[in-house]
mmCIF file of C-alpha atoms in Angstrom:
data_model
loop_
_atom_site.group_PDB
_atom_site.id
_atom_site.type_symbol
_atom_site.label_atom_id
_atom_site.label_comp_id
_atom_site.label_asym_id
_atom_site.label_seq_id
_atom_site.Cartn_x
_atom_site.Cartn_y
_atom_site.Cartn_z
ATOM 1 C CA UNK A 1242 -88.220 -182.853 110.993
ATOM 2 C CA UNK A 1243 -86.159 -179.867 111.737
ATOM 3 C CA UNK A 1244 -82.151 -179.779 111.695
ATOM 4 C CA UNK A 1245 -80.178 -179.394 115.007
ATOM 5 C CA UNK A 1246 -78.687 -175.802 115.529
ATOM 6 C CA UNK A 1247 -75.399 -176.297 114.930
ATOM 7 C CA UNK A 1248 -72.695 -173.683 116.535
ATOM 8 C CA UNK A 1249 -70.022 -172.340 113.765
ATOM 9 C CA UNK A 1250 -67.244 -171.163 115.249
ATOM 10 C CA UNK A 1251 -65.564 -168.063 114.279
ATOM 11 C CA UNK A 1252 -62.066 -168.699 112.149
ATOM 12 C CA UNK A 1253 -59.085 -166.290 112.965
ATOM 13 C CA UNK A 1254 -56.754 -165.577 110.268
ATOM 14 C CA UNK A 1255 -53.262 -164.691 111.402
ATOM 15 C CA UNK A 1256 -51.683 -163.242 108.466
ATOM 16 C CA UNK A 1257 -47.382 -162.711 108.166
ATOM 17 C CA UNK A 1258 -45.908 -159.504 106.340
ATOM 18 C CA UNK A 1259 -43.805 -159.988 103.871
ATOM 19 C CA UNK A 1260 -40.858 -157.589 102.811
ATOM 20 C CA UNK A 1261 -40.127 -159.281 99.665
ATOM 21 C CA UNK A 1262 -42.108 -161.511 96.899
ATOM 22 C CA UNK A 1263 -42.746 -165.471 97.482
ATOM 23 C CA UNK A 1264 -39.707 -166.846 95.258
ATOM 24 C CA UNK A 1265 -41.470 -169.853 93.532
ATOM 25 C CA UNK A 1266 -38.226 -171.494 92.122
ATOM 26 C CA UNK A 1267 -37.214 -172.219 95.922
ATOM 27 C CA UNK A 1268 -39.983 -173.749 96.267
ATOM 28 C CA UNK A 1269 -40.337 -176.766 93.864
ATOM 29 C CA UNK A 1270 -43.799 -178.321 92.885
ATOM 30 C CA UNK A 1271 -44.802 -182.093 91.614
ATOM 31 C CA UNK A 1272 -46.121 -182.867 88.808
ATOM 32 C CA UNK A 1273 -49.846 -181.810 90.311
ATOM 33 C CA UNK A 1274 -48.598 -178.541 91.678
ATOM 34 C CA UNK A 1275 -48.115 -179.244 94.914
ATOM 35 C CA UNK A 1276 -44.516 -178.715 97.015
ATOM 36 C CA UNK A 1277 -42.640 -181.444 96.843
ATOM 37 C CA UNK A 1278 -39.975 -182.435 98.825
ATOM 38 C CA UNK A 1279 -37.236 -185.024 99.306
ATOM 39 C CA UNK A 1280 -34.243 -185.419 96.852
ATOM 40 C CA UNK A 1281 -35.096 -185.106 93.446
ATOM 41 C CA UNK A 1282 -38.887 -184.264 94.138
ATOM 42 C CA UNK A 1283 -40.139 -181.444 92.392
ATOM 43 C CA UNK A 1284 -37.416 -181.094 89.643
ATOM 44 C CA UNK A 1285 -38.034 -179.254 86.108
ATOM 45 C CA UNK A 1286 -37.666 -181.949 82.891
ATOM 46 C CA UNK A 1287 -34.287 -180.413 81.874
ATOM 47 C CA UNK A 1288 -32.790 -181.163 85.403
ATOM 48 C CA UNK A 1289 -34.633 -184.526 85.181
ATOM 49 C CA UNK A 1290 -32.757 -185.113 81.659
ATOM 50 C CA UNK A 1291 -29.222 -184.016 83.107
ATOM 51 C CA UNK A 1292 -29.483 -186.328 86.005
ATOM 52 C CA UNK A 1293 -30.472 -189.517 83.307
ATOM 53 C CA UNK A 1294 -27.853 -188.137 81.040
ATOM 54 C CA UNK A 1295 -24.860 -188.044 84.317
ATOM 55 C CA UNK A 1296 -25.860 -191.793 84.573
ATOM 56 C CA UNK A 1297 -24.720 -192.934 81.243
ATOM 57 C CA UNK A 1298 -21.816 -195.201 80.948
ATOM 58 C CA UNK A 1299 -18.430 -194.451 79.415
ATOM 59 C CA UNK A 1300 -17.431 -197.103 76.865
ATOM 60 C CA UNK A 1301 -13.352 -198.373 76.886
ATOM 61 C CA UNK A 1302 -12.243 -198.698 73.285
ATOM 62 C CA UNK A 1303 -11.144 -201.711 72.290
ATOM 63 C CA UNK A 1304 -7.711 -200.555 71.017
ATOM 64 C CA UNK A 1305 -6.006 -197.037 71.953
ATOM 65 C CA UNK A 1306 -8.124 -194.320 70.703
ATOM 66 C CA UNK A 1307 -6.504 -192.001 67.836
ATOM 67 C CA UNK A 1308 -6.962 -188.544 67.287
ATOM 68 C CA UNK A 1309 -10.500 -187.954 65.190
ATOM 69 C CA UNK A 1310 -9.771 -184.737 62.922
ATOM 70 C CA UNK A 1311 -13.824 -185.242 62.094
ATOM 71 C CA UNK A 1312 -14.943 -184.645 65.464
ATOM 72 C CA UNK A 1313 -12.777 -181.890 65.996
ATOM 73 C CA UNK A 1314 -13.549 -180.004 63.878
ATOM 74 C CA UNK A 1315 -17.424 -180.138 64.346
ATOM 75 C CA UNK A 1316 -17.029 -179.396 67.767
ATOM 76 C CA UNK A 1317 -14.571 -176.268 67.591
ATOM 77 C CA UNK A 1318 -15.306 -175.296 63.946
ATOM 78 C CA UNK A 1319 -14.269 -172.186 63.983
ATOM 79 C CA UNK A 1320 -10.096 -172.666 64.708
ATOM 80 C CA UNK A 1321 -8.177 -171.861 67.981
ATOM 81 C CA UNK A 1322 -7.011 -168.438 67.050
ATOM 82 C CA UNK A 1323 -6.947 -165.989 69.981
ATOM 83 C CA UNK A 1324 -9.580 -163.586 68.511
ATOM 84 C CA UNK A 1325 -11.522 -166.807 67.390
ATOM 85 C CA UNK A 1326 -11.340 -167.818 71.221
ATOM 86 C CA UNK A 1327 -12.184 -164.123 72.819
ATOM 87 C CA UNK A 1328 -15.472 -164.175 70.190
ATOM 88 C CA UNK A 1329 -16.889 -167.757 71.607
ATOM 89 C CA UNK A 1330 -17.109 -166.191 75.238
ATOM 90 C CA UNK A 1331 -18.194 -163.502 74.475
ATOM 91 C CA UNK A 1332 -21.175 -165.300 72.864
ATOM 92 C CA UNK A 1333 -21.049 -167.722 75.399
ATOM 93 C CA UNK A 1334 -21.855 -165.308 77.759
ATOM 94 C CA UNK A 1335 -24.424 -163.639 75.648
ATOM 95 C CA UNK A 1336 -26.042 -166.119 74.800
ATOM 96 C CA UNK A 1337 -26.450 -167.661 78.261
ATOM 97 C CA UNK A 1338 -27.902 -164.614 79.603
ATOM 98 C CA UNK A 1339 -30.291 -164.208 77.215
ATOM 99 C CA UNK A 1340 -31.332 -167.906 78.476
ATOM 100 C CA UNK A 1341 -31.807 -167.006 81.505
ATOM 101 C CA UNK A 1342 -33.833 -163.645 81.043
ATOM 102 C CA UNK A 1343 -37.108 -164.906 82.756
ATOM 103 C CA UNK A 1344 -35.003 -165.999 86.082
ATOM 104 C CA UNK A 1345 -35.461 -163.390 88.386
ATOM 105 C CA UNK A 1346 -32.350 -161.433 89.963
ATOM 106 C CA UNK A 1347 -33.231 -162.560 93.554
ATOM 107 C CA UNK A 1348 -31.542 -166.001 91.759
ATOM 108 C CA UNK A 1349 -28.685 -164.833 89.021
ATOM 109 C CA UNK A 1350 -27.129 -161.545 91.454
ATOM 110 C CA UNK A 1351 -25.803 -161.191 94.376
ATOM 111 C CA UNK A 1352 -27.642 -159.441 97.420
ATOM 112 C CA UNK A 1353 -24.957 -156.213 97.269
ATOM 113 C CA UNK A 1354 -25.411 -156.176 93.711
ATOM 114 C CA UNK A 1355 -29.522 -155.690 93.830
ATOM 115 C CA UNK A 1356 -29.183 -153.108 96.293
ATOM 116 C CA UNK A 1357 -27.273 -151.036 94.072
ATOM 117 C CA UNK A 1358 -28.974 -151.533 91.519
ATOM 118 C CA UNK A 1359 -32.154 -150.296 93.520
ATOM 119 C CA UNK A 1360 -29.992 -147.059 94.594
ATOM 120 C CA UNK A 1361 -29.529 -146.254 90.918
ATOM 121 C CA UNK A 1362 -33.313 -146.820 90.186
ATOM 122 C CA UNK A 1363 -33.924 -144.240 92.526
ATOM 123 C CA UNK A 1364 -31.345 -142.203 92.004
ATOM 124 C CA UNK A 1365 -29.411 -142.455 95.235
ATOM 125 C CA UNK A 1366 -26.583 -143.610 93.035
ATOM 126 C CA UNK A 1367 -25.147 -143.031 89.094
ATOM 127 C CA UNK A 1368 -23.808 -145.926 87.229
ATOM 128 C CA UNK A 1369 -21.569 -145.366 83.735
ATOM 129 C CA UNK A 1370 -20.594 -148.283 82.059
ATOM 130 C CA UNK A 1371 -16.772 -148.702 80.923
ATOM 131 C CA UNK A 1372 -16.886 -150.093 77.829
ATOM 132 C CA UNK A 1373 -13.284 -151.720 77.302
ATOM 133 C CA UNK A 1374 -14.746 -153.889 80.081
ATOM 134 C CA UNK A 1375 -18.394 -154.163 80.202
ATOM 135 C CA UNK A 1376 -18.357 -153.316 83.695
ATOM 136 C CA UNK A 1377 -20.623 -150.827 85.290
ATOM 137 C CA UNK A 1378 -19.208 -148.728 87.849
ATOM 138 C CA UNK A 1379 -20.983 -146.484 91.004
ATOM 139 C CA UNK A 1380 -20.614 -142.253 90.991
ATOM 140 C CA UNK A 1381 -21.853 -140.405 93.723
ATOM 141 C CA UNK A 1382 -24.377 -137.774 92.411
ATOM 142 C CA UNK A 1383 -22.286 -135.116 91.613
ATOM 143 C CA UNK A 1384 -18.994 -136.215 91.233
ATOM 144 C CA UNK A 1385 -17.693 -136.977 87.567
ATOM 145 C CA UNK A 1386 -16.343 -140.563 86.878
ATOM 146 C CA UNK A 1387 -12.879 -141.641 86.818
ATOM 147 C CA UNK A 1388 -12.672 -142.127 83.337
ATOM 148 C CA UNK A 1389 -13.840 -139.453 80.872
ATOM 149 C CA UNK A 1390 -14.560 -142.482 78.464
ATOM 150 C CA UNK A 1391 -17.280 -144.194 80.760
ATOM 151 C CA UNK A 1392 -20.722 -143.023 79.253
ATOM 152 C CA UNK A 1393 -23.968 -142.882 81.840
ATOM 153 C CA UNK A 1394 -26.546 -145.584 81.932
ATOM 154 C CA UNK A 1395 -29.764 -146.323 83.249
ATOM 155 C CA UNK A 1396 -31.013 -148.955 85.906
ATOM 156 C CA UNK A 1397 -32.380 -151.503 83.385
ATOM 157 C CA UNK A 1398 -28.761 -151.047 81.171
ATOM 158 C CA UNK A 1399 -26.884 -151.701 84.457
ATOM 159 C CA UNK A 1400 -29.307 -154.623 85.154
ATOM 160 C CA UNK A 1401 -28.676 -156.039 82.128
ATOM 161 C CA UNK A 1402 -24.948 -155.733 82.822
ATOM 162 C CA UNK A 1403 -25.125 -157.260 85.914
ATOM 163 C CA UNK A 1404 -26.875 -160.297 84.809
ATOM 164 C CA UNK A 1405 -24.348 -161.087 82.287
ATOM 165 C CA UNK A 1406 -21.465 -160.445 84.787
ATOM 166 C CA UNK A 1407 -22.962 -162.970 86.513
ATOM 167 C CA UNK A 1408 -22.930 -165.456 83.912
ATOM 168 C CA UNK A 1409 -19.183 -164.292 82.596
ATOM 169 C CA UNK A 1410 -18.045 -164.968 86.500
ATOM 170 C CA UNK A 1411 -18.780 -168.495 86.359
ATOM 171 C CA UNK A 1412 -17.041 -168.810 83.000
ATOM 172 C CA UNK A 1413 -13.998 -166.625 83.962
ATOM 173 C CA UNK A 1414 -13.389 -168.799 87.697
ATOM 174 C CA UNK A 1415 -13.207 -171.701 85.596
ATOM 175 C CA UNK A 1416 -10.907 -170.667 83.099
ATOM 176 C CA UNK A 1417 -8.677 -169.934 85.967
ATOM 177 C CA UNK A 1418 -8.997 -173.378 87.882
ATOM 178 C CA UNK A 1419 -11.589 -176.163 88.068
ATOM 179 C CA UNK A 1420 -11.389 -176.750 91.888
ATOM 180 C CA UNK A 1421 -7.766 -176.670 93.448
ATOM 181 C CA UNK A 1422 -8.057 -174.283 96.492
ATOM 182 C CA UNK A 1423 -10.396 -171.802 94.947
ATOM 183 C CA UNK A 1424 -13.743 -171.390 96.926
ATOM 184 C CA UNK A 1425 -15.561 -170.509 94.075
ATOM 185 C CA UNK A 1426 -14.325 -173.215 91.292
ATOM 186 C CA UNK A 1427 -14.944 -175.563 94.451
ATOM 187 C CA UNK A 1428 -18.323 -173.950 95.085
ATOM 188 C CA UNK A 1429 -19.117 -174.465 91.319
ATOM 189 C CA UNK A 1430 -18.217 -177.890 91.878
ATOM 190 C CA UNK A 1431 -20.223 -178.727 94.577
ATOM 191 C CA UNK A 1432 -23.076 -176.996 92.966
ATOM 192 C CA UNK A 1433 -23.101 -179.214 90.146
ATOM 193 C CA UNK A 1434 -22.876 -182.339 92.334
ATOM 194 C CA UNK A 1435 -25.920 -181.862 94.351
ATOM 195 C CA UNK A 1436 -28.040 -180.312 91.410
ATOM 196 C CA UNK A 1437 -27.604 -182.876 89.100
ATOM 197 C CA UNK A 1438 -27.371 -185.877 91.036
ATOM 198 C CA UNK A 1439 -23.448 -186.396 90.203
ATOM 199 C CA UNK A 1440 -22.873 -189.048 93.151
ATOM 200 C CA UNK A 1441 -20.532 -190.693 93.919
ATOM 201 C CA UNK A 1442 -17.753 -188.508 92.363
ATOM 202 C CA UNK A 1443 -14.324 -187.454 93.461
ATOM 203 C CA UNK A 1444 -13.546 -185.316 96.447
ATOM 204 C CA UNK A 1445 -10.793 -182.848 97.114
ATOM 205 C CA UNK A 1446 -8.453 -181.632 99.508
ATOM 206 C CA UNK A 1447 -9.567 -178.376 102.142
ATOM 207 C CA UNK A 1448 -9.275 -176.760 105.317
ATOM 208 C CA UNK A 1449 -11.806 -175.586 107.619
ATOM 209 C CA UNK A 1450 -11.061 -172.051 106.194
ATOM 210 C CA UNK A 1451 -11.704 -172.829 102.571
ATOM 211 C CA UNK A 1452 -14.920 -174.914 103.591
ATOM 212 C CA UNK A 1453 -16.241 -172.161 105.062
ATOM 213 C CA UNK A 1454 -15.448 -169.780 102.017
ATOM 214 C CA UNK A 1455 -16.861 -172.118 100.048
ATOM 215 C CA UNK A 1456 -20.455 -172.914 101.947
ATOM 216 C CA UNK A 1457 -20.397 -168.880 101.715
ATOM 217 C CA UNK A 1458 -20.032 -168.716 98.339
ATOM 218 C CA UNK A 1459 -22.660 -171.636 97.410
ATOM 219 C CA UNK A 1460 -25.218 -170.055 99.972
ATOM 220 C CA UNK A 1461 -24.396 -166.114 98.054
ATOM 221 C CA UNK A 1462 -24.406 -167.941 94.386
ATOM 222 C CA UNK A 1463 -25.189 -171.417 94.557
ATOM 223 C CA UNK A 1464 -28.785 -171.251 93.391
ATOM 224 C CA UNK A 1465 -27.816 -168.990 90.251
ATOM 225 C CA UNK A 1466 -24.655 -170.993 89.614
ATOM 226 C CA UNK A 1467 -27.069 -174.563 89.161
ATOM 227 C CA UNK A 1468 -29.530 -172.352 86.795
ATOM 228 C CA UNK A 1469 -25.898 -171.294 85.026
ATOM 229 C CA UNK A 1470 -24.487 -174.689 84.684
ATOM 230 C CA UNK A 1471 -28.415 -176.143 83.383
ATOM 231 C CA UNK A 1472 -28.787 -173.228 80.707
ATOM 232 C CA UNK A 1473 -24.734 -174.033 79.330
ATOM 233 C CA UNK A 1474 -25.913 -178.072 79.198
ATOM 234 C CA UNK A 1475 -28.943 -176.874 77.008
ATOM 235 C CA UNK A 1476 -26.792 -175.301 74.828
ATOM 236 C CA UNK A 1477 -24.397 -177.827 74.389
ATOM 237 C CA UNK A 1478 -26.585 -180.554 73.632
ATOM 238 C CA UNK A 1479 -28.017 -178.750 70.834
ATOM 239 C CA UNK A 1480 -24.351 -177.894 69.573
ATOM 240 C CA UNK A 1481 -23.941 -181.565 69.609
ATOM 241 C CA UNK A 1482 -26.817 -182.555 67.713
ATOM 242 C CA UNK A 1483 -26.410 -180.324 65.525
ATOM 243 C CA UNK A 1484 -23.056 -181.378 64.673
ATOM 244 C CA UNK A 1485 -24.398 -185.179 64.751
ATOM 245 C CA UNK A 1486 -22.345 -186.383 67.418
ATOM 246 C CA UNK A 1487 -23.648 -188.740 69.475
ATOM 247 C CA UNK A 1488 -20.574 -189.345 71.621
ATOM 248 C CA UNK A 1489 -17.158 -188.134 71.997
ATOM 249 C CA UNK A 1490 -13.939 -189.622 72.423
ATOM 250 C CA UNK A 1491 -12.179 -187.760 75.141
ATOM 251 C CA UNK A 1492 -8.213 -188.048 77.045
ATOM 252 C CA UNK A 1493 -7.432 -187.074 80.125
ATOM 253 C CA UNK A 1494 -3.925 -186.733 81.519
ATOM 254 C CA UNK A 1495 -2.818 -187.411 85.348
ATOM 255 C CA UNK A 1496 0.402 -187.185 86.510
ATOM 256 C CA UNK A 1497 1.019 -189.448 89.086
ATOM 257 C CA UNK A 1498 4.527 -190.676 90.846
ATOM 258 C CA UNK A 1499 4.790 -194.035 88.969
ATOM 259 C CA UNK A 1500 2.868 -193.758 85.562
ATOM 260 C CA UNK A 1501 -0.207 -195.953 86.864
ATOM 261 C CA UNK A 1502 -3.960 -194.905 88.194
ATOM 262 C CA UNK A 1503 -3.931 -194.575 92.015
ATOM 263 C CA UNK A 1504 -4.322 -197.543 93.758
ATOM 264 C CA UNK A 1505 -8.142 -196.622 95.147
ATOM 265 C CA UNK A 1506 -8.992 -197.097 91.277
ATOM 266 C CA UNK A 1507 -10.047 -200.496 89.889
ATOM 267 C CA UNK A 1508 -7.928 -201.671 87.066
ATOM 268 C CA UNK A 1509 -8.020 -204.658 85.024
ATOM 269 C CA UNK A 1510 -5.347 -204.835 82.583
ATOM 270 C CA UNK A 1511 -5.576 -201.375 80.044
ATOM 271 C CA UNK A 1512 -8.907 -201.343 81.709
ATOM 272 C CA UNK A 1513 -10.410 -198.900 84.216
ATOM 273 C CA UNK A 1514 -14.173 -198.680 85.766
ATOM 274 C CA UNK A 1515 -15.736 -196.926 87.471
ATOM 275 C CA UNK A 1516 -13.034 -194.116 88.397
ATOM 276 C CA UNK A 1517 -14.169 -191.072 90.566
ATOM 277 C CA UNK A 1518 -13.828 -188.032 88.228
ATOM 278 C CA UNK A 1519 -14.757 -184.853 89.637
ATOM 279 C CA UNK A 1520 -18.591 -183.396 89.077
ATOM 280 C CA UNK A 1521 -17.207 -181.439 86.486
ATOM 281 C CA UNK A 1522 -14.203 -182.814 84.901
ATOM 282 C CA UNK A 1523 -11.832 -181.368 82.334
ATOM 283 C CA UNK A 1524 -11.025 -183.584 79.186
ATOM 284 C CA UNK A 1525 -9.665 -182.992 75.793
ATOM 285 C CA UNK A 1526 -10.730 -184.399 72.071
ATOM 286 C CA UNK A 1527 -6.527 -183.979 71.274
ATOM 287 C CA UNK A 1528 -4.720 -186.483 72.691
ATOM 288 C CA UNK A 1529 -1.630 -184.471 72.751
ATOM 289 C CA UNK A 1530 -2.780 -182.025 74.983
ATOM 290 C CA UNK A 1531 -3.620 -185.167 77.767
ATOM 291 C CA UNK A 1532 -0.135 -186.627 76.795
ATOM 292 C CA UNK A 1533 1.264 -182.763 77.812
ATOM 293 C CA UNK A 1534 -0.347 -182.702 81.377
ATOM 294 C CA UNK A 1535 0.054 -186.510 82.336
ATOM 295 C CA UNK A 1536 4.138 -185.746 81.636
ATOM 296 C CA UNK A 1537 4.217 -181.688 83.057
ATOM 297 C CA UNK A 1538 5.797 -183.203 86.431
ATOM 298 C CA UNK A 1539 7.188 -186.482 85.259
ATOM 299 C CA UNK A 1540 5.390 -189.324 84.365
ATOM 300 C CA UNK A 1541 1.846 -189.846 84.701
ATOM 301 C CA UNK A 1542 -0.844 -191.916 82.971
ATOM 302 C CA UNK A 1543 -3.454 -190.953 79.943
ATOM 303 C CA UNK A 1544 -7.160 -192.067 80.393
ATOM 304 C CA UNK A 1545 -9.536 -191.993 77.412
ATOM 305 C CA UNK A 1546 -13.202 -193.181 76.561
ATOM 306 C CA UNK A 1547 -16.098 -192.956 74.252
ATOM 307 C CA UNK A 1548 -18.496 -190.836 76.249
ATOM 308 C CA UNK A 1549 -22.194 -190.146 75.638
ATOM 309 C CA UNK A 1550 -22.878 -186.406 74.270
ATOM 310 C CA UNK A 1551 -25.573 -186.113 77.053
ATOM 311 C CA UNK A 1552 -22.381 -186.437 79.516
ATOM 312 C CA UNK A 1553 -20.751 -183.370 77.527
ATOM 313 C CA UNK A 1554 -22.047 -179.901 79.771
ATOM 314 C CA UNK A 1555 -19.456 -177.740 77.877
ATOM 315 C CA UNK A 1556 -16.912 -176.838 75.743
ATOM 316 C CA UNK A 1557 -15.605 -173.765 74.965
ATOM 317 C CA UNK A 1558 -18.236 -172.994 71.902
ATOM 318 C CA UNK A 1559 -21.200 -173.179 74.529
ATOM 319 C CA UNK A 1560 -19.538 -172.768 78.050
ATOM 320 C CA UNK A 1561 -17.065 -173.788 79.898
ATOM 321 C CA UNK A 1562 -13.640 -174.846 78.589
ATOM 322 C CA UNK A 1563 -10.165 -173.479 76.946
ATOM 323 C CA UNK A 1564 -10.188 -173.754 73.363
ATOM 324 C CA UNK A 1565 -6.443 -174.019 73.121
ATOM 325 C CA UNK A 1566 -6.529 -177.311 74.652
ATOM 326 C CA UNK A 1567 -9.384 -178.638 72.796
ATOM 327 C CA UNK A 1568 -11.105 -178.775 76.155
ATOM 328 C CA UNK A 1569 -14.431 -180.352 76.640
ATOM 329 C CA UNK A 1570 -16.148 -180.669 80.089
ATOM 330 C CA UNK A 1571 -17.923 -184.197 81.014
ATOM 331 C CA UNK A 1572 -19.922 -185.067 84.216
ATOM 332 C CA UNK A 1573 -19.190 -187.395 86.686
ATOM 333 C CA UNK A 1574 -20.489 -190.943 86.123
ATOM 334 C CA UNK A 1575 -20.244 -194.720 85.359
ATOM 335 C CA UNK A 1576 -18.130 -196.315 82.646
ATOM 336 C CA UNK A 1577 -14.774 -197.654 81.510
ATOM 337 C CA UNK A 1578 -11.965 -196.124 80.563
ATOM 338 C CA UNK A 1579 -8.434 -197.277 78.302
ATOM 339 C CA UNK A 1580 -5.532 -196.400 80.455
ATOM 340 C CA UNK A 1581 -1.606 -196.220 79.316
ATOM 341 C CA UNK A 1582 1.312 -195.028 81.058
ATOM 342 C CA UNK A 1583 2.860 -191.730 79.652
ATOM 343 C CA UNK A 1584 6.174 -191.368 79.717
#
């Protein structure tokens, strides 16, 4: 019995042009390789980690918390001299670079930045590299550069110093301020919030000006700034366990008109939970230095808790923070906290 004659119909391909490579990491993939989609879908096992870790409780003391000369000094072992402090950044930003050496430069640098840096590659442009600053710097072809010390570099040198200005950017903004006005500490912020899950946490203060700065700065950097902040938690964690420190007790000062926590915040007693800390909040292991800021404009309150290490993303060995004030940085997340007045 024969088979009916079936009709196959032709199939038309309609093919796009592309002017510029498929960039996988915008496009996450499940566990079977397919795109996933919907929050949290599709994440890498490090951001899975950070978003467990962010979910970790904060533990109260019992009593008021005392200085722990131990834990100090395995987290900043090296002293808080100036050149000690200058020498951690500069690893800092070393180090995080060479992290993030397989993440392409469509992610780390900015658009203007990539275009120059394919003008040099063809030789449209010169680059020299000052070396008091690490900066490289555009000459026309031709002209002579404005500083007889500046030496000439290729394209991958000026990539390479690129990529770690990058890095040293996100490190410098926050050095300056952790949110206040700033569109890029705020654009930091709100990186780390969606990218690792940090919700609910505290909100701040803008204008319809600085918004807009800031969605312009998170749609320029955002994507580089998450792979930033991921990279300096890896790095942190295994400073930690290294050092054997499974948690850290950490003070925070706040100056506020009467001494107490603001009355959004629920307080029992010496007893806070649950308070709204910013996605990436500033602490210190000295609870001078939280005693100093809570009293800087009159009196003001201390907060302190035992916090997980998987809560720590930085301190100023392996990231963010000023080694001066014994700073460590903590995500947002669940817990108690002691509170007294400072005064």
């Amino acid at each position: 019995m024969g088979h009916p004659t079936r009709t196959v119909r032709p199939v038309r391909l309609r093919l796009r042009s592309k002017s510029r490579p498929f960039e996988e990491h915008l496009h996450p993939r499940d566990g079977r390789g397919r795109f996933a989609h919907g929050p949290g879908a599709g994440l890498n096992p490090l951001l899975e980690r950070i978003r467990a870790a962010a979910g970790r409780p904060s533990r109260a003391p019992r009593s008021e918390p005392h200085f722990d000369e131990e834990q100090h000094g395995l987290v900043f072992r090296d002293g808080q001299s100036e050149r000690v402090a200058k020498a951690y950044k500069a690893n800092v930003v070393e180090g995080i670079t060479r992290d993030l050496r397989d993440m392409p430069d469509e992610t780390l640098l900015l658009e203007s930045d990539r275009v120059w840096l394919d003008k040099v590659r063809s030789g449209e442009a010169h680059a020299y590299e000052d070396h008091a600053t690490g900066i490289a710097n555009s000459v026309r072809p031709g002209d002579s550069p404005a500083d007889a010390s500046w030496t000439r570099v290729d394209a991958d040198r000026v990539r390479e110093l690129l990529r770690r200005d990058a890095v040293n950017q996100v490190v410098a903004t926050w050095a300056m301020t952790s949110n206040d006005e700033d569109p890029g500490a705020l654009a930091l912020q709100e990186t780390a919030r969606d990218a690792f899950g940090l919700h609910p946490a505290a909100d701040w203060p803008s204008t319809d000006q600085i918004a807009r700065e800031t969605a312009g700065q998170r749609a320029a950097l955002g994507t580089g700034h998450a792979a930033i902040l991921t990279a300096m938690w890896e790095r942190t964690q295994n400073h930690l366990a290294e050092a054997q420190l499974g948690s850290l007790t950490v003070w925070r000062g706040v100056a506020t008109p009467d001494g107490r926590p603001p009355a959004g915040w629920t307080a029992d007693g010496s007893t806070l939970s649950d308070p709204l800390l910013r996605p990436l909040s500033a602490f210190s292991l000295d609870p001078d230095v939280a005693h100093g800021f809570a009293t800087d404009e009159g009196p003001g309150f201390v907060m302190s808790a035992i916090v997980p290490a998987e809560r720590v993303i930085a301190t100023p060995a392996t990231g963010l923070g000023c080694l001066d004030e014994s700073e460590v940085v903590i995500l947002a997340g669940p817990g108690t906290w002691h509170w007294q007045t400072a005064e």
